[in-house]
Amino acid sequence: MRDRALAVIAECRRIAAMSEEPGRITRRFLTAPVHEVHAHLRNRMESIGMSVRVDGAGNLRGLWKPPNASGKRLLMGSHIDTVPDAGAFDGVLGVVMALEWVEIAKDLEAPLAIEVIAFSEEEGVRFGVPFIGSRAVAGRFDQSLLGYKDSEGNTLEDAIRAFGLDPDLIGEAAVDGDLAGFVEIHIEQGPILEDEGQCLAVVTGIVGQTRLILEFIGQANHAGTTPMRLRRDALAAAAEWIIEVESLALATEGLVATVGRVTVGPNAGNVVPGTAAVSLDLRHAQDGCRASAVEKLIESANAIAARRGLALRRTDRLDQPAVPMDERFTSFLADAIEAAGMPVKRMPSGAGHDAMVMAARVPSAMLFLRSPGGISHHPAESVLEEDIEAALHVGRNFLERLTAAIR
Ligand code: GLV
Ligand code: MN
Ligand code: MN
């Protein structure tokens, strides 16, 4: 098992080298290196004996169907897009581990069909909306997304066509048939498991997220001649608001709120900023608390804009409610951990995952692996061999239990 664990890490690092930027891991939705990742994973899937296709939303899907397969199909997977300057394991680990579980099912001669999905998009980096791949698989793709633009002005529809796919086929990406459930394996991306000395956890639920863009619109003007009291500086207004975002999150139990992107116009050192568009990513386990936090922050943005003589434009990108994982399906994972001789740690996820979209369509469960140093969305992100080994043991136990339950 140790060799297999090392091979999993090496495989994730190999895929990490397939990047838009030399020396950094950046792989946004359907950019050129995604072709490389698809070719690599397709090879691996075919060598296991899986049949492989790419659906209209760019998800790579491998189907393992043994001759003795019962009617039900297990879905597994995670995403292969990344944030800019990412680590090697967020998302990709869940695809590589799913293929290991298929190999285990093969060894066990389990009468279970398994479809492994390498979701094309989960991070929301390129088009500002996350879960493009899993929305299509869950049958929840909204056609209006096709008109969303990336920073170069390409629409989502353009991106799908440029990749060689047909957006008219997105509807056919929706899963059908008799499904046993969906399992996503993922790094924790936080410090809790390490702090508690645990290697694995089952996820109880995933917190809700709001994503939006607020644009403060003032007046660009000469930095040398415009008196301070006559300015309508959009960036100064945005800065004031960003501090309010941080203060509200610090003062509200369970709330996390982030402004991770600021786009300033005209973005020149000697021009008073005329526009500042800032992103807001805001998360809470309770949807009511999330909604009231968003409302408060919009009120404060309006007050700041009014006081400074600015206009404000709001663009909503995501209003994703919190999602519980399926209790029965999760109990198979919990029993599998217990049978491997480990304590069962249960925890919520503060990060978003494809499982939160899949859960609307099929019973879903997640297995977390400890994140050393609690670091993620950063090149230093890592995973321990022994935790992968543990997750391989859990895979064997889980597949035995699931097969017995659906036989
Ligand atoms: C995905 O990593 C997210 O939670 O933003
Ligand atoms: Mn992820
Ligand atoms: Mn991520």
Short mmCIF file of C-alpha atoms in Angstrom, two decimals, residues 11 21 28 38 56 62 67 158 184-185 193 208 218 238 256 266 304 319-320 333 345 369 376:
data_model
loop_
_atom_site.label_atom_id
_atom_site.label_comp_id
_atom_site.label_asym_id
_atom_site.label_seq_id
_atom_site.Cartn_x
_atom_site.Cartn_y
_atom_site.Cartn_z
CA GLU A 11 0.57 11.13 -10.23
CA GLU A 21 2.02 29.10 -16.52
CA ARG A 28 -8.53 27.27 -15.46
CA HIS A 38 -7.53 14.62 -20.38
CA GLY A 56 -20.48 18.77 -23.52
CA GLY A 62 -14.48 6.98 -17.31
CA PRO A 67 -19.22 -8.27 -16.55
CA ASP A 158 -16.77 30.25 -26.97
CA GLU A 184 -15.71 12.70 -3.43
CA ILE A 185 -12.30 12.30 -1.84
CA LEU A 193 -7.47 17.17 11.34
CA GLY A 208 -23.37 27.89 1.79
CA GLY A 218 -16.52 57.42 -9.35
CA ALA A 238 -13.73 50.08 -2.12
CA VAL A 256 -15.98 34.02 6.66
CA PRO A 266 -7.85 53.00 -15.36
CA ILE A 304 -20.08 54.58 1.51
CA ASP A 319 -26.12 31.99 -4.08
CA GLN A 320 -25.43 28.40 -3.11
CA LEU A 333 -17.77 5.62 4.76
CA LYS A 345 -14.13 12.14 12.82
CA LEU A 369 -7.62 13.68 4.13
CA SER A 376 -4.42 24.95 0.53
#
